[in-house]
mmCIF file of C-alpha atoms and ligand atoms in Angstrom:
data_model
loop_
_atom_site.group_PDB
_atom_site.id
_atom_site.type_symbol
_atom_site.label_atom_id
_atom_site.label_comp_id
_atom_site.label_asym_id
_atom_site.label_seq_id
_atom_site.Cartn_x
_atom_site.Cartn_y
_atom_site.Cartn_z
ATOM 1 C CA MET A 1 4.749 12.530 15.700
ATOM 2 C CA ASP A 2 1.080 11.591 15.645
ATOM 3 C CA VAL A 3 0.429 9.326 18.630
ATOM 4 C CA THR A 4 -3.326 8.925 18.306
ATOM 5 C CA LEU A 5 -4.381 5.372 19.069
ATOM 6 C CA GLN A 6 -6.993 3.542 17.017
ATOM 7 C CA LEU A 7 -8.272 0.010 16.591
ATOM 8 C CA THR A 8 -8.166 -1.322 13.059
ATOM 9 C CA SER A 9 -8.001 -4.493 10.954
ATOM 10 C CA TYR A 10 -7.450 -5.682 7.373
ATOM 11 C CA PRO A 11 -10.106 -6.916 4.929
ATOM 12 C CA GLY A 12 -10.744 -10.633 5.550
ATOM 13 C CA LEU A 13 -8.442 -10.870 8.581
ATOM 14 C CA ASP A 14 -9.882 -13.163 11.286
ATOM 15 C CA GLU A 15 -12.010 -11.266 13.802
ATOM 16 C CA ARG A 16 -9.995 -12.654 16.711
ATOM 17 C CA ILE A 17 -7.085 -10.471 15.580
ATOM 18 C CA THR A 18 -7.222 -6.736 16.335
ATOM 19 C CA ILE A 19 -4.604 -4.211 15.231
ATOM 20 C CA LEU A 20 -3.850 -1.243 17.510
ATOM 21 C CA ARG A 21 -2.295 1.544 15.514
ATOM 22 C CA VAL A 22 -0.423 4.525 16.926
ATOM 23 C CA GLY A 23 -0.148 6.938 14.001
ATOM 24 C CA ASP A 24 2.934 6.066 11.958
ATOM 25 C CA GLU A 25 4.833 4.897 15.047
ATOM 26 C CA VAL A 26 3.904 1.246 15.434
ATOM 27 C CA ASP A 27 1.109 -1.330 15.164
ATOM 28 C CA VAL A 28 0.622 -3.850 17.980
ATOM 29 C CA VAL A 29 -1.811 -6.761 17.926
ATOM 30 C CA LEU A 30 -4.358 -8.390 20.240
ATOM 31 C CA VAL A 31 -5.178 -12.053 19.624
ATOM 32 C CA GLN A 32 -8.282 -13.431 21.359
ATOM 33 C CA THR A 33 -8.351 -17.167 21.975
ATOM 34 C CA GLU A 34 -10.797 -19.338 23.925
ATOM 35 C CA ARG A 35 -8.437 -19.579 26.900
ATOM 36 C CA PHE A 36 -6.674 -16.224 26.971
ATOM 37 C CA ASN A 37 -5.984 -12.915 25.271
ATOM 38 C CA ILE A 38 -2.503 -12.266 23.969
ATOM 39 C CA LEU A 39 -1.165 -8.780 23.417
ATOM 40 C CA VAL A 40 1.775 -8.798 21.030
ATOM 41 C CA ASP A 41 3.827 -5.738 22.060
ATOM 42 C CA THR A 42 3.062 -2.952 24.504
ATOM 43 C CA LEU A 43 3.513 0.293 22.532
ATOM 44 C CA ALA A 44 6.043 3.022 23.305
ATOM 45 C CA THR A 45 4.774 4.272 26.672
ATOM 46 C CA PRO A 46 2.780 2.935 29.641
ATOM 47 C CA ALA A 47 0.177 5.686 29.042
ATOM 48 C CA LEU A 48 -0.410 4.532 25.459
ATOM 49 C CA CYS A 49 -0.546 0.922 26.623
ATOM 50 C CA ARG A 50 -3.164 1.736 29.283
ATOM 51 C CA GLN A 51 -5.202 3.561 26.641
ATOM 52 C CA ALA A 52 -4.968 0.472 24.452
ATOM 53 C CA LEU A 53 -6.171 -1.766 27.300
ATOM 54 C CA ASP A 54 -9.177 0.529 27.817
ATOM 55 C CA LEU A 55 -10.063 0.350 24.123
ATOM 56 C CA LEU A 56 -9.732 -3.441 24.214
ATOM 57 C CA ALA A 57 -11.580 -4.055 27.494
ATOM 58 C CA GLU A 58 -14.795 -5.194 25.854
ATOM 59 C CA LYS A 59 -13.034 -7.572 23.468
ATOM 60 C CA MET A 60 -10.910 -9.086 26.241
ATOM 61 C CA GLY A 61 -13.817 -9.886 28.541
ATOM 62 C CA ARG A 62 -12.752 -11.891 31.621
ATOM 63 C CA ARG A 63 -10.142 -14.075 29.959
ATOM 64 C CA PRO A 64 -6.603 -13.798 31.384
ATOM 65 C CA LEU A 65 -4.052 -11.683 29.544
ATOM 66 C CA LEU A 66 -0.644 -12.810 28.334
ATOM 67 C CA VAL A 67 1.814 -10.300 26.891
ATOM 68 C CA ILE A 68 4.493 -10.946 24.288
ATOM 69 C CA ASN A 69 7.455 -8.647 23.702
ATOM 70 C CA SER A 70 8.483 -9.243 20.080
ATOM 71 C CA HIS A 71 11.832 -7.567 20.736
ATOM 72 C CA MET A 72 13.442 -4.926 22.903
ATOM 73 C CA ASP A 73 13.121 -1.939 20.579
ATOM 74 C CA TRP A 74 11.610 1.046 22.377
ATOM 75 C CA ASP A 75 8.524 1.384 20.204
ATOM 76 C CA HIS A 76 7.527 -2.228 20.967
ATOM 77 C CA PHE A 77 8.040 -2.699 24.711
ATOM 78 C CA TRP A 78 8.333 0.576 26.597
ATOM 79 C CA GLY A 79 4.680 0.172 27.594
ATOM 80 C CA ASN A 80 5.504 -2.866 29.799
ATOM 81 C CA ALA A 81 5.194 -0.798 33.010
ATOM 82 C CA ALA A 82 1.434 -0.559 32.383
ATOM 83 C CA PHE A 83 1.002 -4.122 33.671
ATOM 84 C CA ASP A 84 0.709 -5.509 37.151
ATOM 85 C CA HIS A 85 3.704 -7.706 38.107
ATOM 86 C CA SER A 86 1.498 -10.809 37.966
ATOM 87 C CA VAL A 87 0.900 -10.495 34.211
ATOM 88 C CA PRO A 88 3.089 -12.925 32.235
ATOM 89 C CA ILE A 89 5.343 -11.088 29.752
ATOM 90 C CA ILE A 90 6.958 -13.522 27.321
ATOM 91 C CA ALA A 91 10.060 -12.868 25.213
ATOM 92 C CA HIS A 92 13.077 -14.634 23.785
ATOM 93 C CA ALA A 93 15.946 -15.150 26.240
ATOM 94 C CA ALA A 94 18.142 -12.867 24.112
ATOM 95 C CA ALA A 95 15.837 -9.984 25.087
ATOM 96 C CA VAL A 96 17.191 -10.084 28.635
ATOM 97 C CA ASN A 97 20.747 -9.578 27.346
ATOM 98 C CA ARG A 98 19.624 -6.534 25.387
ATOM 99 C CA LEU A 99 18.022 -5.036 28.484
ATOM 100 C CA ARG A 100 21.203 -5.592 30.504
ATOM 101 C CA ASP A 101 23.229 -3.714 27.907
ATOM 102 C CA PRO A 102 23.948 -0.144 29.099
ATOM 103 C CA ALA A 103 22.713 1.074 25.692
ATOM 104 C CA ALA A 104 19.133 0.322 26.813
ATOM 105 C CA GLN A 105 19.286 2.802 29.721
ATOM 106 C CA GLN A 106 21.241 5.297 27.641
ATOM 107 C CA LEU A 107 18.547 5.441 24.983
ATOM 108 C CA LEU A 108 15.867 5.863 27.638
ATOM 109 C CA ALA A 109 17.793 8.758 29.237
ATOM 110 C CA GLU A 110 18.051 10.468 25.830
ATOM 111 C CA LYS A 111 14.430 9.997 24.949
ATOM 112 C CA LYS A 112 13.225 11.196 28.353
ATOM 113 C CA GLN A 113 13.874 14.727 27.098
ATOM 114 C CA GLU A 114 10.550 14.237 25.348
ATOM 115 C CA LEU A 115 7.652 14.697 27.737
ATOM 116 C CA ARG A 116 5.761 11.581 26.731
ATOM 117 C CA PHE A 117 8.653 9.275 27.642
ATOM 118 C CA GLN A 118 9.206 10.662 31.150
ATOM 119 C CA ALA A 119 7.094 7.992 32.860
ATOM 120 C CA VAL A 120 8.782 5.114 31.024
ATOM 121 C CA GLU A 121 10.717 2.575 33.065
ATOM 122 C CA LEU A 122 12.334 -0.497 31.582
ATOM 123 C CA VAL A 123 10.386 -3.556 32.680
ATOM 124 C CA ALA A 124 11.882 -6.922 31.727
ATOM 125 C CA PRO A 125 9.874 -9.870 30.424
ATOM 126 C CA ASN A 126 9.236 -12.521 33.138
ATOM 127 C CA ILE A 127 8.988 -15.642 30.945
ATOM 128 C CA THR A 128 11.677 -16.363 28.369
ATOM 129 C CA PHE A 129 12.469 -19.234 26.030
ATOM 130 C CA ASP A 130 15.869 -20.045 24.651
ATOM 131 C CA GLY A 131 15.203 -22.270 21.665
ATOM 132 C CA GLU A 132 13.757 -21.621 18.238
ATOM 133 C CA THR A 133 10.073 -21.885 19.085
ATOM 134 C CA MET A 134 7.515 -21.866 21.871
ATOM 135 C CA ALA A 135 3.779 -22.517 21.577
ATOM 136 C CA LEU A 136 0.808 -20.984 23.380
ATOM 137 C CA HIS A 137 -2.217 -23.259 23.119
ATOM 138 C CA GLY A 138 -5.272 -21.052 23.311
ATOM 139 C CA GLY A 139 -7.761 -23.810 22.441
ATOM 140 C CA ASP A 140 -9.194 -22.544 19.159
ATOM 141 C CA LEU A 141 -5.943 -20.820 18.151
ATOM 142 C CA THR A 142 -2.287 -21.710 18.661
ATOM 143 C CA LEU A 143 0.380 -19.044 18.797
ATOM 144 C CA GLU A 144 3.764 -20.346 17.705
ATOM 145 C CA LEU A 145 6.482 -17.935 18.750
ATOM 146 C CA ILE A 146 9.344 -18.229 16.287
ATOM 147 C CA HIS A 147 12.793 -16.832 16.996
ATOM 148 C CA THR A 148 13.536 -14.694 13.927
ATOM 149 C CA PRO A 149 16.835 -12.905 14.630
ATOM 150 C CA GLY A 150 18.536 -10.511 12.211
ATOM 151 C CA HIS A 151 16.643 -7.254 12.710
ATOM 152 C CA THR A 152 17.581 -7.699 16.362
ATOM 153 C CA PRO A 153 19.105 -10.757 18.098
ATOM 154 C CA ASP A 154 16.001 -11.254 20.268
ATOM 155 C CA HIS A 155 13.274 -10.853 17.642
ATOM 156 C CA ILE A 156 10.306 -13.209 17.588
ATOM 157 C CA ALA A 157 7.480 -13.472 15.067
ATOM 158 C CA VAL A 158 4.131 -15.133 15.829
ATOM 159 C CA TRP A 159 2.502 -17.741 13.589
ATOM 160 C CA VAL A 160 -1.152 -18.670 14.047
ATOM 161 C CA PRO A 161 -1.543 -21.782 11.848
ATOM 162 C CA GLU A 162 -5.332 -22.203 12.199
ATOM 163 C CA ILE A 163 -5.907 -18.894 10.415
ATOM 164 C CA ARG A 164 -2.648 -18.872 8.428
ATOM 165 C CA THR A 165 -1.701 -15.512 9.882
ATOM 166 C CA CYS A 166 1.833 -14.413 10.716
ATOM 167 C CA LEU A 167 2.575 -11.431 12.922
ATOM 168 C CA ALA A 168 5.967 -10.665 11.417
ATOM 169 C CA VAL A 169 6.525 -7.497 13.509
ATOM 170 C CA ASP A 170 9.853 -5.987 12.301
ATOM 171 C CA THR A 171 11.412 -8.949 10.503
ATOM 172 C CA VAL A 172 9.424 -8.057 7.405
ATOM 173 C CA GLU A 173 9.090 -4.346 6.791
ATOM 174 C CA HIS A 174 7.811 -2.033 4.075
ATOM 175 C CA PRO A 175 9.690 -0.642 2.198
ATOM 176 C CA ILE A 176 12.754 -2.358 3.752
ATOM 177 C CA PRO A 177 13.721 -4.060 7.021
ATOM 178 C CA GLU A 178 16.873 -3.097 8.903
ATOM 179 C CA VAL A 179 19.688 -5.438 9.852
ATOM 180 C CA TRP A 180 21.044 -5.341 13.414
ATOM 181 C CA SER A 181 24.700 -4.604 12.585
ATOM 182 C CA SER A 182 27.239 -4.709 9.779
ATOM 183 C CA ASP A 183 28.355 -8.161 10.925
ATOM 184 C CA PRO A 184 27.567 -10.543 8.024
ATOM 185 C CA ALA A 185 26.257 -13.064 10.603
ATOM 186 C CA ASP A 186 23.361 -10.705 11.398
ATOM 187 C CA LEU A 187 22.646 -10.276 7.697
ATOM 188 C CA CYS A 188 22.588 -14.047 7.211
ATOM 189 C CA ALA A 189 20.243 -14.351 10.209
ATOM 190 C CA LEU A 190 17.860 -11.744 8.775
ATOM 191 C CA ILE A 191 17.778 -13.466 5.381
ATOM 192 C CA THR A 192 17.079 -16.821 7.069
ATOM 193 C CA SER A 193 14.286 -15.259 9.133
ATOM 194 C CA LEU A 194 12.720 -13.611 6.050
ATOM 195 C CA LYS A 195 12.775 -16.951 4.250
ATOM 196 C CA ARG A 196 11.288 -18.677 7.237
ATOM 197 C CA ILE A 197 8.337 -16.284 7.208
ATOM 198 C CA ARG A 198 7.976 -16.465 3.420
ATOM 199 C CA ASP A 199 7.963 -20.275 3.572
ATOM 200 C CA LEU A 200 5.022 -20.299 5.987
ATOM 201 C CA GLN A 201 2.936 -19.359 2.941
ATOM 202 C CA ALA A 202 0.673 -17.330 5.171
ATOM 203 C CA ASP A 203 -2.555 -15.723 4.002
ATOM 204 C CA TYR A 204 -1.710 -12.627 6.065
ATOM 205 C CA VAL A 205 1.702 -11.287 7.050
ATOM 206 C CA VAL A 206 0.963 -8.501 9.497
ATOM 207 C CA LEU A 207 3.718 -5.884 9.833
ATOM 208 C CA ALA A 208 4.386 -3.535 12.740
ATOM 209 C CA HIS A 209 5.437 -0.692 10.431
ATOM 210 C CA GLY A 210 4.104 0.141 6.985
ATOM 211 C CA GLN A 211 0.438 -0.541 7.819
ATOM 212 C CA ARG A 212 -0.112 -3.614 5.718
ATOM 213 C CA ALA A 213 -0.652 -7.387 5.912
ATOM 214 C CA ASP A 214 0.593 -8.140 2.420
ATOM 215 C CA THR A 215 2.170 -11.551 1.837
ATOM 216 C CA ALA A 216 4.313 -10.117 -0.997
ATOM 217 C CA VAL A 217 6.449 -7.958 1.310
ATOM 218 C CA ALA A 218 8.722 -10.788 2.560
ATOM 219 C CA ASP A 219 9.554 -11.680 -1.050
ATOM 220 C CA ALA A 220 10.112 -8.019 -1.904
ATOM 221 C CA ASN A 221 12.476 -7.688 1.080
ATOM 222 C CA LEU A 222 14.447 -10.754 -0.088
ATOM 223 C CA ARG A 223 14.644 -9.370 -3.636
ATOM 224 C CA TYR A 224 15.949 -6.072 -2.261
ATOM 225 C CA PHE A 225 18.837 -7.887 -0.533
ATOM 226 C CA ALA A 226 19.513 -10.009 -3.629
ATOM 227 C CA TRP A 227 19.691 -6.889 -5.825
ATOM 228 C CA LEU A 228 21.891 -5.140 -3.280
ATOM 229 C CA ARG A 229 24.230 -8.125 -3.263
ATOM 230 C CA ASP A 230 24.331 -8.308 -7.069
ATOM 231 C CA ARG A 231 24.951 -4.584 -7.536
ATOM 232 C CA ILE A 232 27.756 -4.546 -4.992
ATOM 233 C CA ALA A 233 29.275 -7.666 -6.535
ATOM 234 C CA GLY A 234 29.027 -5.879 -9.915
ATOM 235 C CA LEU A 235 31.220 -3.063 -8.652
ATOM 236 C CA GLY A 236 34.162 -5.496 -8.517
ATOM 237 C CA GLU A 237 37.026 -4.965 -6.113
ATOM 238 C CA ILE A 238 35.953 -1.728 -4.542
ATOM 239 C CA ASP A 239 37.635 0.310 -1.916
ATOM 240 C CA ILE A 240 34.800 2.616 -1.034
ATOM 241 C CA ASP A 241 33.191 3.430 2.273
ATOM 242 C CA VAL A 242 29.534 2.990 2.924
ATOM 243 C CA VAL A 243 28.721 6.727 3.007
ATOM 244 C CA ASP A 244 29.994 7.203 -0.571
ATOM 245 C CA LEU A 245 28.438 3.949 -1.657
ATOM 246 C CA ALA A 246 24.969 5.011 -0.431
ATOM 247 C CA GLY A 247 24.967 7.930 -2.912
ATOM 248 C CA LEU A 248 26.183 5.892 -5.873
ATOM 249 C CA GLY A 249 23.674 5.475 -8.712
ATOM 250 C CA GLY A 250 22.276 1.929 -8.725
ATOM 251 C CA VAL A 251 22.561 1.263 -5.011
ATOM 252 C CA ARG A 252 20.549 4.175 -3.626
ATOM 253 C CA LEU A 253 17.347 3.301 -1.769
ATOM 254 C CA GLN A 254 15.159 4.649 -4.584
ATOM 255 C CA ASP A 255 17.082 2.556 -7.148
ATOM 256 C CA LEU A 256 16.084 -0.634 -5.352
ATOM 257 C CA VAL A 257 12.587 -0.094 -3.982
ATOM 258 C CA ALA A 258 9.646 2.143 -4.802
ATOM 259 C CA VAL A 259 9.639 4.879 -2.158
ATOM 260 C CA PRO A 260 6.159 6.451 -2.006
ATOM 261 C CA GLU A 261 6.157 10.109 -3.140
ATOM 262 C CA ASP A 262 4.092 11.137 -0.142
ATOM 263 C CA MET A 263 6.331 9.463 2.463
ATOM 264 C CA PRO A 264 6.972 12.042 5.250
ATOM 265 C CA ALA A 265 10.546 13.415 5.255
ATOM 266 C CA GLU A 266 11.180 12.009 8.745
ATOM 267 C CA THR A 267 10.120 8.503 7.676
ATOM 268 C CA ARG A 268 12.149 8.721 4.513
ATOM 269 C CA ALA A 269 15.249 9.753 6.502
ATOM 270 C CA PHE A 270 14.645 6.742 8.776
ATOM 271 C CA TYR A 271 14.580 4.282 5.843
ATOM 272 C CA GLU A 272 17.651 5.949 4.293
ATOM 273 C CA ARG A 273 19.445 5.126 7.555
ATOM 274 C CA CYS A 274 18.150 1.539 7.459
ATOM 275 C CA HIS A 275 19.383 1.270 3.877
ATOM 276 C CA ARG A 276 22.866 2.478 4.859
ATOM 277 C CA SER A 277 22.994 -0.142 7.652
ATOM 278 C CA ASN A 278 21.963 -2.848 5.189
ATOM 279 C CA LEU A 279 24.473 -1.595 2.655
ATOM 280 C CA ALA A 280 27.275 -1.743 5.248
ATOM 281 C CA ALA A 281 26.365 -5.356 6.080
ATOM 282 C CA VAL A 282 26.147 -6.408 2.420
ATOM 283 C CA LEU A 283 29.474 -4.695 1.723
ATOM 284 C CA ALA A 284 31.095 -6.467 4.693
ATOM 285 C CA ALA A 285 29.711 -9.816 3.489
ATOM 286 C CA HIS A 286 31.019 -9.102 -0.035
ATOM 287 C CA LYS A 287 34.501 -8.234 1.244
ATOM 288 C CA ALA A 288 34.551 -11.364 3.426
ATOM 289 C CA GLY A 289 33.366 -13.528 0.515
ATOM 290 C CA ILE A 290 30.249 -14.637 2.383
ATOM 291 C CA GLU A 291 27.375 -15.854 0.216
ATOM 292 C CA PHE A 292 24.243 -14.829 2.053
ATOM 293 C CA ILE A 293 21.288 -15.400 -0.269
ATOM 294 C CA LEU A 294 20.552 -18.720 -1.874
ATOM 295 C CA ASP A 295 19.296 -18.473 -5.427
ATOM 296 C CA ASP A 296 15.795 -19.572 -4.506
ATOM 297 C CA SER A 297 15.078 -16.099 -3.190
ATOM 298 C CA HIS A 298 15.394 -14.357 -6.562
ATOM 299 C CA GLY A 299 11.893 -15.242 -7.660
HETATM 300 ZN ZN1 ZN B 1 9.862 -1.395 15.265
#
């Protein structure tokens, strides 16, 4: 895994937004406002996060720093320990439940076999909100934190209306996002969140994976789920498990989305797993007779 850190941006993206890219692992974002700097996500290790802060020092100047944890997936928040306890770290209230789950410590114990994760400790956010939105008023820019569950229960996206820019993090993903579980409720939540981001009609939809800020990706993700639903519905009354289904012509990943030829094998295997999770959820929704995409998302 390439973990070289670099600062980058997209053509035309407002200069107050800076993307920090760690190879293919994750992109995190710094937003500079008149009143404060906001770092959206803290990378996968405290060491990487400290490196990021060094690279950003000049941009941040003397303004105070606020941190947002978009969700409690390791690649987005394991850098939290890089911050002094006085730094506000904001997340959705559901993030705290995820951290309390023994699975959080279990994953850390497993990943500590890799040298670069040995200094990681799980640091919880210290400001949480429980509703659908929260706003940070930076003066020139407003950051609206929007609860967008479905990929994970605690996921938040960030909307900056003044510059029509959405930091979608993992709700929108190229080539496909991944649903939290096979429970149709999580699938419905993800579809609702994708629509919510699409309906912002942003000029930029910045992703955390896939290295793009393309507004067409949310629509493409919705189409993928609509096709998946239609193909599974077309199979009729099936008694097939998800492993067999994933290999069936017409519902394989490459039948539904264009997978780049040069995608590394490891990345491809990752998205195959995401596809199987999505397939399991769509299959469960089909069997339960749950309609999860309204027809407006076909277009
Ligand atoms: Zn992620």
